[in-house]
mmCIF file with all atom_site columns, C-alpha atoms in Angstrom:
data_model
loop_
_atom_site.group_PDB
_atom_site.id
_atom_site.type_symbol
_atom_site.label_atom_id
_atom_site.label_alt_id
_atom_site.label_comp_id
_atom_site.label_asym_id
_atom_site.label_entity_id
_atom_site.label_seq_id
_atom_site.pdbx_PDB_ins_code
_atom_site.Cartn_x
_atom_site.Cartn_y
_atom_site.Cartn_z
_atom_site.occupancy
_atom_site.B_iso_or_equiv
_atom_site.pdbx_formal_charge
_atom_site.auth_seq_id
_atom_site.auth_comp_id
_atom_site.auth_asym_id
_atom_site.auth_atom_id
_atom_site.pdbx_PDB_model_num
ATOM 1   C CA . MET O 1 1   ? -57.941 -131.519 59.715 1.00 0.00 ? 1   MET O CA 1
ATOM 2   C CA . LYS O 1 2   ? -56.234 -130.784 63.043 1.00 0.00 ? 2   LYS O CA 1
ATOM 3   C CA . GLU O 1 3   ? -52.908 -130.383 61.261 1.00 0.00 ? 3   GLU O CA 1
ATOM 4   C CA . ARG O 1 4   ? -54.459 -127.971 58.731 1.00 0.00 ? 4   ARG O CA 1
ATOM 5   C CA . PHE O 1 5   ? -56.034 -125.982 61.595 1.00 0.00 ? 5   PHE O CA 1
ATOM 6   C CA . GLU O 1 6   ? -52.741 -125.776 63.488 1.00 0.00 ? 6   GLU O CA 1
ATOM 7   C CA . LYS O 1 7   ? -50.864 -124.621 60.362 1.00 0.00 ? 7   LYS O CA 1
ATOM 8   C CA . LEU O 1 8   ? -53.514 -121.979 59.627 1.00 0.00 ? 8   LEU O CA 1
ATOM 9   C CA . ILE O 1 9   ? -53.522 -120.602 63.163 1.00 0.00 ? 9   ILE O CA 1
ATOM 10  C CA . THR O 1 10  ? -49.714 -120.632 63.398 1.00 0.00 ? 10  THR O CA 1
ATOM 11  C CA . ALA O 1 11  ? -49.447 -118.712 60.094 1.00 0.00 ? 11  ALA O CA 1
ATOM 12  C CA . PHE O 1 12  ? -52.242 -116.333 61.137 1.00 0.00 ? 12  PHE O CA 1
ATOM 13  C CA . CYS O 1 13  ? -50.556 -115.555 64.476 1.00 0.00 ? 13  CYS O CA 1
ATOM 14  C CA . ALA O 1 14  ? -47.237 -114.962 62.713 1.00 0.00 ? 14  ALA O CA 1
ATOM 15  C CA . ALA O 1 15  ? -48.912 -112.628 60.201 1.00 0.00 ? 15  ALA O CA 1
ATOM 16  C CA . ILE O 1 16  ? -50.452 -110.461 62.920 1.00 0.00 ? 16  ILE O CA 1
ATOM 17  C CA . GLU O 1 17  ? -47.456 -110.819 65.274 1.00 0.00 ? 17  GLU O CA 1
ATOM 18  C CA . LEU O 1 18  ? -49.464 -112.542 68.011 1.00 0.00 ? 18  LEU O CA 1
ATOM 19  C CA . PRO O 1 19  ? -47.206 -114.760 70.140 1.00 0.00 ? 19  PRO O CA 1
ATOM 20  C CA . CYS O 1 20  ? -48.140 -118.204 71.430 1.00 0.00 ? 20  CYS O CA 1
ATOM 21  C CA . PRO O 1 21  ? -50.311 -119.645 68.627 1.00 0.00 ? 21  PRO O CA 1
ATOM 22  C CA . GLU O 1 22  ? -50.684 -122.811 70.707 1.00 0.00 ? 22  GLU O CA 1
ATOM 23  C CA . ARG O 1 23  ? -52.974 -120.855 73.041 1.00 0.00 ? 23  ARG O CA 1
ATOM 24  C CA . MET O 1 24  ? -55.304 -119.956 70.158 1.00 0.00 ? 24  MET O CA 1
ATOM 25  C CA . ILE O 1 25  ? -55.074 -123.526 68.841 1.00 0.00 ? 25  ILE O CA 1
ATOM 26  C CA . GLY O 1 26  ? -56.162 -124.709 72.297 1.00 0.00 ? 26  GLY O CA 1
ATOM 27  C CA . GLY O 1 27  ? -59.239 -122.474 72.196 1.00 0.00 ? 27  GLY O CA 1
ATOM 28  C CA . THR O 1 28  ? -58.083 -119.651 74.447 1.00 0.00 ? 28  THR O CA 1
ATOM 29  C CA . PRO O 1 29  ? -60.158 -116.532 73.727 1.00 0.00 ? 29  PRO O CA 1
ATOM 30  C CA . PHE O 1 30  ? -58.292 -113.501 72.422 1.00 0.00 ? 30  PHE O CA 1
ATOM 31  C CA . SER O 1 31  ? -59.057 -109.845 71.884 1.00 0.00 ? 31  SER O CA 1
ATOM 32  C CA . MET O 1 32  ? -59.042 -108.280 68.441 1.00 0.00 ? 32  MET O CA 1
ATOM 33  C CA . ASN O 1 33  ? -60.179 -104.699 67.874 1.00 0.00 ? 33  ASN O CA 1
ATOM 34  C CA . GLN O 1 34  ? -61.280 -104.680 71.542 1.00 0.00 ? 34  GLN O CA 1
ATOM 35  C CA . VAL O 1 35  ? -63.698 -107.572 70.941 1.00 0.00 ? 35  VAL O CA 1
ATOM 36  C CA . VAL O 1 36  ? -63.320 -111.026 72.509 1.00 0.00 ? 36  VAL O CA 1
ATOM 37  C CA . CYS O 1 37  ? -63.050 -113.824 69.923 1.00 0.00 ? 37  CYS O CA 1
ATOM 38  C CA . SER O 1 38  ? -62.311 -117.523 69.870 1.00 0.00 ? 38  SER O CA 1
ATOM 39  C CA . ILE O 1 39  ? -61.480 -119.960 67.085 1.00 0.00 ? 39  ILE O CA 1
ATOM 40  C CA . SER O 1 40  ? -61.828 -123.735 66.952 1.00 0.00 ? 40  SER O CA 1
ATOM 41  C CA . CYS O 1 41  ? -62.222 -126.496 64.378 1.00 0.00 ? 41  CYS O CA 1
ATOM 42  C CA . ARG O 1 42  ? -64.732 -129.277 63.925 1.00 0.00 ? 42  ARG O CA 1
ATOM 43  C CA . SER O 1 43  ? -65.617 -131.918 61.363 1.00 0.00 ? 43  SER O CA 1
ATOM 44  C CA . HIS O 1 44  ? -69.205 -131.993 60.147 1.00 0.00 ? 44  HIS O CA 1
ATOM 45  C CA . GLY O 1 45  ? -69.858 -134.789 57.681 1.00 0.00 ? 45  GLY O CA 1
ATOM 46  C CA . ASN O 1 46  ? -67.358 -134.332 54.880 1.00 0.00 ? 46  ASN O CA 1
ATOM 47  C CA . ASP O 1 47  ? -66.693 -130.709 55.821 1.00 0.00 ? 47  ASP O CA 1
ATOM 48  C CA . ASN O 1 48  ? -63.795 -129.503 57.943 1.00 0.00 ? 48  ASN O CA 1
ATOM 49  C CA . LEU O 1 49  ? -65.024 -126.336 59.610 1.00 0.00 ? 49  LEU O CA 1
ATOM 50  C CA . LEU O 1 50  ? -63.300 -123.388 61.211 1.00 0.00 ? 50  LEU O CA 1
ATOM 51  C CA . LEU O 1 51  ? -65.619 -121.983 63.894 1.00 0.00 ? 51  LEU O CA 1
ATOM 52  C CA . ILE O 1 52  ? -65.359 -118.344 64.919 1.00 0.00 ? 52  ILE O CA 1
ATOM 53  C CA . HIS O 1 53  ? -67.161 -117.026 68.001 1.00 0.00 ? 53  HIS O CA 1
ATOM 54  C CA . ILE O 1 54  ? -67.479 -113.275 68.549 1.00 0.00 ? 54  ILE O CA 1
ATOM 55  C CA . ASP O 1 55  ? -68.663 -111.694 71.816 1.00 0.00 ? 55  ASP O CA 1
ATOM 56  C CA . PHE O 1 56  ? -71.199 -109.050 70.818 1.00 0.00 ? 56  PHE O CA 1
ATOM 57  C CA . GLY O 1 57  ? -71.771 -107.915 74.397 1.00 0.00 ? 57  GLY O CA 1
ATOM 58  C CA . GLU O 1 58  ? -74.497 -107.842 76.958 1.00 0.00 ? 58  GLU O CA 1
ATOM 59  C CA . VAL O 1 59  ? -78.184 -107.009 76.741 1.00 0.00 ? 59  VAL O CA 1
ATOM 60  C CA . THR O 1 60  ? -79.953 -105.139 79.519 1.00 0.00 ? 60  THR O CA 1
ATOM 61  C CA . LYS O 1 61  ? -82.939 -106.757 81.199 1.00 0.00 ? 61  LYS O CA 1
ATOM 62  C CA . GLU O 1 62  ? -85.201 -104.052 79.751 1.00 0.00 ? 62  GLU O CA 1
ATOM 63  C CA . ALA O 1 63  ? -84.147 -104.875 76.189 1.00 0.00 ? 63  ALA O CA 1
ATOM 64  C CA . GLU O 1 64  ? -84.025 -108.683 76.419 1.00 0.00 ? 64  GLU O CA 1
ATOM 65  C CA . ALA O 1 65  ? -87.457 -109.468 74.966 1.00 0.00 ? 65  ALA O CA 1
ATOM 66  C CA . VAL O 1 66  ? -87.081 -107.263 71.906 1.00 0.00 ? 66  VAL O CA 1
ATOM 67  C CA . ILE O 1 67  ? -83.443 -108.123 71.206 1.00 0.00 ? 67  ILE O CA 1
ATOM 68  C CA . PHE O 1 68  ? -83.836 -111.864 71.776 1.00 0.00 ? 68  PHE O CA 1
ATOM 69  C CA . TYR O 1 69  ? -86.917 -111.948 69.549 1.00 0.00 ? 69  TYR O CA 1
ATOM 70  C CA . ALA O 1 70  ? -85.004 -110.193 66.761 1.00 0.00 ? 70  ALA O CA 1
ATOM 71  C CA . LEU O 1 71  ? -82.016 -112.525 67.130 1.00 0.00 ? 71  LEU O CA 1
ATOM 72  C CA . LEU O 1 72  ? -84.200 -115.650 67.092 1.00 0.00 ? 72  LEU O CA 1
ATOM 73  C CA . ARG O 1 73  ? -85.965 -114.377 63.991 1.00 0.00 ? 73  ARG O CA 1
ATOM 74  C CA . ASP O 1 74  ? -82.665 -113.655 62.279 1.00 0.00 ? 74  ASP O CA 1
ATOM 75  C CA . ASN O 1 75  ? -81.294 -117.076 63.240 1.00 0.00 ? 75  ASN O CA 1
ATOM 76  C CA . PHE O 1 76  ? -84.309 -118.743 61.670 1.00 0.00 ? 76  PHE O CA 1
ATOM 77  C CA . LEU O 1 77  ? -84.199 -116.693 58.481 1.00 0.00 ? 77  LEU O CA 1
ATOM 78  C CA . ASP O 1 78  ? -80.443 -116.528 57.952 1.00 0.00 ? 78  ASP O CA 1
ATOM 79  C CA . PHE O 1 79  ? -78.815 -119.719 59.226 1.00 0.00 ? 79  PHE O CA 1
ATOM 80  C CA . SER O 1 80  ? -79.398 -121.839 56.143 1.00 0.00 ? 80  SER O CA 1
ATOM 81  C CA . LEU O 1 81  ? -78.031 -119.051 53.948 1.00 0.00 ? 81  LEU O CA 1
ATOM 82  C CA . LYS O 1 82  ? -75.126 -117.792 56.027 1.00 0.00 ? 82  LYS O CA 1
ATOM 83  C CA . ASN O 1 83  ? -74.048 -120.766 58.173 1.00 0.00 ? 83  ASN O CA 1
ATOM 84  C CA . CYS O 1 84  ? -74.039 -118.613 61.292 1.00 0.00 ? 84  CYS O CA 1
ATOM 85  C CA . SER O 1 85  ? -76.185 -117.882 64.316 1.00 0.00 ? 85  SER O CA 1
ATOM 86  C CA . PHE O 1 86  ? -76.501 -115.853 67.485 1.00 0.00 ? 86  PHE O CA 1
ATOM 87  C CA . GLY O 1 87  ? -76.553 -117.398 70.927 1.00 0.00 ? 87  GLY O CA 1
ATOM 88  C CA . ILE O 1 88  ? -76.128 -116.535 74.579 1.00 0.00 ? 88  ILE O CA 1
ATOM 89  C CA . SER O 1 89  ? -72.949 -117.480 76.416 1.00 0.00 ? 89  SER O CA 1
ATOM 90  C CA . GLY O 1 90  ? -73.649 -119.735 79.366 1.00 0.00 ? 90  GLY O CA 1
ATOM 91  C CA . LEU O 1 91  ? -70.639 -118.221 81.154 1.00 0.00 ? 91  LEU O CA 1
ATOM 92  C CA . SER O 1 92  ? -71.066 -114.482 80.613 1.00 0.00 ? 92  SER O CA 1
ATOM 93  C CA . GLY O 1 93  ? -74.683 -114.119 79.479 1.00 0.00 ? 93  GLY O CA 1
ATOM 94  C CA . HIS O 1 94  ? -73.413 -112.068 76.515 1.00 0.00 ? 94  HIS O CA 1
ATOM 95  C CA . ILE O 1 95  ? -74.693 -112.321 72.956 1.00 0.00 ? 95  ILE O CA 1
ATOM 96  C CA . VAL O 1 96  ? -72.261 -114.461 70.945 1.00 0.00 ? 96  VAL O CA 1
ATOM 97  C CA . TYR O 1 97  ? -72.166 -114.711 67.171 1.00 0.00 ? 97  TYR O CA 1
ATOM 98  C CA . ALA O 1 98  ? -70.933 -118.037 65.804 1.00 0.00 ? 98  ALA O CA 1
ATOM 99  C CA . SER O 1 99  ? -69.981 -118.548 62.181 1.00 0.00 ? 99  SER O CA 1
ATOM 100 C CA . SER O 1 100 ? -68.328 -121.386 60.304 1.00 0.00 ? 100 SER O CA 1
ATOM 101 C CA . TYR O 1 101 ? -66.015 -121.457 57.313 1.00 0.00 ? 101 TYR O CA 1
ATOM 102 C CA . SER O 1 102 ? -64.418 -124.224 55.302 1.00 0.00 ? 102 SER O CA 1
ATOM 103 C CA . ILE O 1 103 ? -60.966 -124.684 56.789 1.00 0.00 ? 103 ILE O CA 1
ATOM 104 C CA . ASP O 1 104 ? -59.794 -126.189 53.496 1.00 0.00 ? 104 ASP O CA 1
ATOM 105 C CA . ILE O 1 105 ? -60.015 -122.839 51.689 1.00 0.00 ? 105 ILE O CA 1
ATOM 106 C CA . MET O 1 106 ? -59.228 -120.506 54.610 1.00 0.00 ? 106 MET O CA 1
ATOM 107 C CA . THR O 1 107 ? -55.932 -118.614 54.499 1.00 0.00 ? 107 THR O CA 1
ATOM 108 C CA . PRO O 1 108 ? -54.353 -116.327 57.105 1.00 0.00 ? 108 PRO O CA 1
ATOM 109 C CA . ASP O 1 109 ? -55.492 -113.331 55.018 1.00 0.00 ? 109 ASP O CA 1
ATOM 110 C CA . SER O 1 110 ? -59.077 -114.554 54.684 1.00 0.00 ? 110 SER O CA 1
ATOM 111 C CA . LEU O 1 111 ? -59.171 -115.349 58.414 1.00 0.00 ? 111 LEU O CA 1
ATOM 112 C CA . LEU O 1 112 ? -57.974 -111.824 59.171 1.00 0.00 ? 112 LEU O CA 1
ATOM 113 C CA . ALA O 1 113 ? -60.630 -110.398 56.832 1.00 0.00 ? 113 ALA O CA 1
ATOM 114 C CA . ALA O 1 114 ? -63.366 -112.476 58.489 1.00 0.00 ? 114 ALA O CA 1
ATOM 115 C CA . LEU O 1 115 ? -62.274 -111.479 62.001 1.00 0.00 ? 115 LEU O CA 1
ATOM 116 C CA . THR O 1 116 ? -61.963 -107.819 61.023 1.00 0.00 ? 116 THR O CA 1
ATOM 117 C CA . THR O 1 117 ? -65.468 -107.826 59.567 1.00 0.00 ? 117 THR O CA 1
ATOM 118 C CA . LEU O 1 118 ? -67.011 -109.660 62.509 1.00 0.00 ? 118 LEU O CA 1
ATOM 119 C CA . THR O 1 119 ? -65.312 -107.553 65.186 1.00 0.00 ? 119 THR O CA 1
ATOM 120 C CA . TRP O 1 120 ? -66.310 -104.389 63.326 1.00 0.00 ? 120 TRP O CA 1
ATOM 121 C CA . GLN O 1 121 ? -69.921 -105.640 63.250 1.00 0.00 ? 121 GLN O CA 1
ATOM 122 C CA . ALA O 1 122 ? -69.790 -106.413 66.986 1.00 0.00 ? 122 ALA O CA 1
ATOM 123 C CA . LYS O 1 123 ? -68.590 -102.902 67.768 1.00 0.00 ? 123 LYS O CA 1
ATOM 124 C CA . LEU O 1 124 ? -71.258 -101.409 65.512 1.00 0.00 ? 124 LEU O CA 1
ATOM 125 C CA . TRP O 1 125 ? -73.928 -103.553 67.195 1.00 0.00 ? 125 TRP O CA 1
ATOM 126 C CA . ARG O 1 126 ? -72.731 -102.456 70.649 1.00 0.00 ? 126 ARG O CA 1
ATOM 127 C CA . THR O 1 127 ? -72.806 -98.793  69.668 1.00 0.00 ? 127 THR O CA 1
ATOM 128 C CA . ASN O 1 128 ? -76.237 -99.100  68.084 1.00 0.00 ? 128 ASN O CA 1
ATOM 129 C CA . HIS O 1 129 ? -77.569 -101.206 70.954 1.00 0.00 ? 129 HIS O CA 1
ATOM 130 C CA . ALA O 1 130 ? -76.442 -98.612  73.524 1.00 0.00 ? 130 ALA O CA 1
ATOM 131 C CA . THR O 1 131 ? -78.144 -95.843  71.543 1.00 0.00 ? 131 THR O CA 1
ATOM 132 C CA . VAL O 1 132 ? -81.313 -97.896  71.175 1.00 0.00 ? 132 VAL O CA 1
ATOM 133 C CA . GLN O 1 133 ? -81.446 -98.584  74.909 1.00 0.00 ? 133 GLN O CA 1
ATOM 134 C CA . LYS O 1 134 ? -81.105 -94.882  75.704 1.00 0.00 ? 134 LYS O CA 1
ATOM 135 C CA . ASN O 1 135 ? -83.819 -93.829  73.275 1.00 0.00 ? 135 ASN O CA 1
ATOM 136 C CA . SER O 1 136 ? -86.239 -96.613  72.410 1.00 0.00 ? 136 SER O CA 1
ATOM 137 C CA . ILE O 1 137 ? -85.974 -100.334 73.003 1.00 0.00 ? 137 ILE O CA 1
ATOM 138 C CA . THR O 1 138 ? -88.312 -101.136 70.123 1.00 0.00 ? 138 THR O CA 1
ATOM 139 C CA . GLY O 1 139 ? -85.935 -99.358  67.760 1.00 0.00 ? 139 GLY O CA 1
ATOM 140 C CA . ALA O 1 140 ? -83.587 -102.333 68.032 1.00 0.00 ? 140 ALA O CA 1
ATOM 141 C CA . LEU O 1 141 ? -85.618 -104.254 65.482 1.00 0.00 ? 141 LEU O CA 1
ATOM 142 C CA . THR O 1 142 ? -85.201 -101.643 62.777 1.00 0.00 ? 142 THR O CA 1
ATOM 143 C CA . HIS O 1 143 ? -81.723 -100.374 63.623 1.00 0.00 ? 143 HIS O CA 1
ATOM 144 C CA . ARG O 1 144 ? -79.811 -103.627 64.141 1.00 0.00 ? 144 ARG O CA 1
ATOM 145 C CA . PRO O 1 145 ? -76.888 -103.812 61.697 1.00 0.00 ? 145 PRO O CA 1
ATOM 146 C CA . HIS O 1 146 ? -76.635 -106.586 59.153 1.00 0.00 ? 146 HIS O CA 1
ATOM 147 C CA . PHE O 1 147 ? -73.631 -108.739 58.411 1.00 0.00 ? 147 PHE O CA 1
ATOM 148 C CA . LEU O 1 148 ? -71.320 -108.132 55.515 1.00 0.00 ? 148 LEU O CA 1
ATOM 149 C CA . SER O 1 149 ? -69.395 -110.931 53.903 1.00 0.00 ? 149 SER O CA 1
ATOM 150 C CA . ALA O 1 150 ? -65.649 -110.872 54.446 1.00 0.00 ? 150 ALA O CA 1
ATOM 151 C CA . THR O 1 151 ? -65.205 -110.129 50.734 1.00 0.00 ? 151 THR O CA 1
ATOM 152 C CA . SER O 1 152 ? -67.633 -107.212 50.711 1.00 0.00 ? 152 SER O CA 1
ATOM 153 C CA . ASN O 1 153 ? -66.524 -103.796 49.526 1.00 0.00 ? 153 ASN O CA 1
ATOM 154 C CA . GLY O 1 154 ? -68.126 -102.421 52.684 1.00 0.00 ? 154 GLY O CA 1
ATOM 155 C CA . MET O 1 155 ? -65.154 -103.395 54.852 1.00 0.00 ? 155 MET O CA 1
ATOM 156 C CA . PRO O 1 156 ? -64.091 -100.635 57.241 1.00 0.00 ? 156 PRO O CA 1
#
């Protein structure tokens, strides 16, 4: 699995002209579309998983209760269907979205599509979250964007 991961990341970095793939292989965070991301691999039973973490940003103290409630609810409802979840970074306190993919079927193009979709969603969430905080904290529950699959026609 580690060899497959290293080949995938090396090919991905070459495709997007990002030098030093060994840094990404080692787990160093990187910025894509002005969003901090990280990639790692892990075995889970018979599955070899590629894990992608996306920094969605911070939540103000005033909005914590509403936003955290919505994220916990979404984690409960969506995890078994989407193999993803939200969390809070112990280092930054930011909202982090974690998703997993089968490394055995991932290609550099599909990794790029997944990262493009997820970083686009993070930017949309940040924009919406800032608007919600200015106007109405309770609006976060009804205005939070949903995730699109990497193969969706809704790609930006």
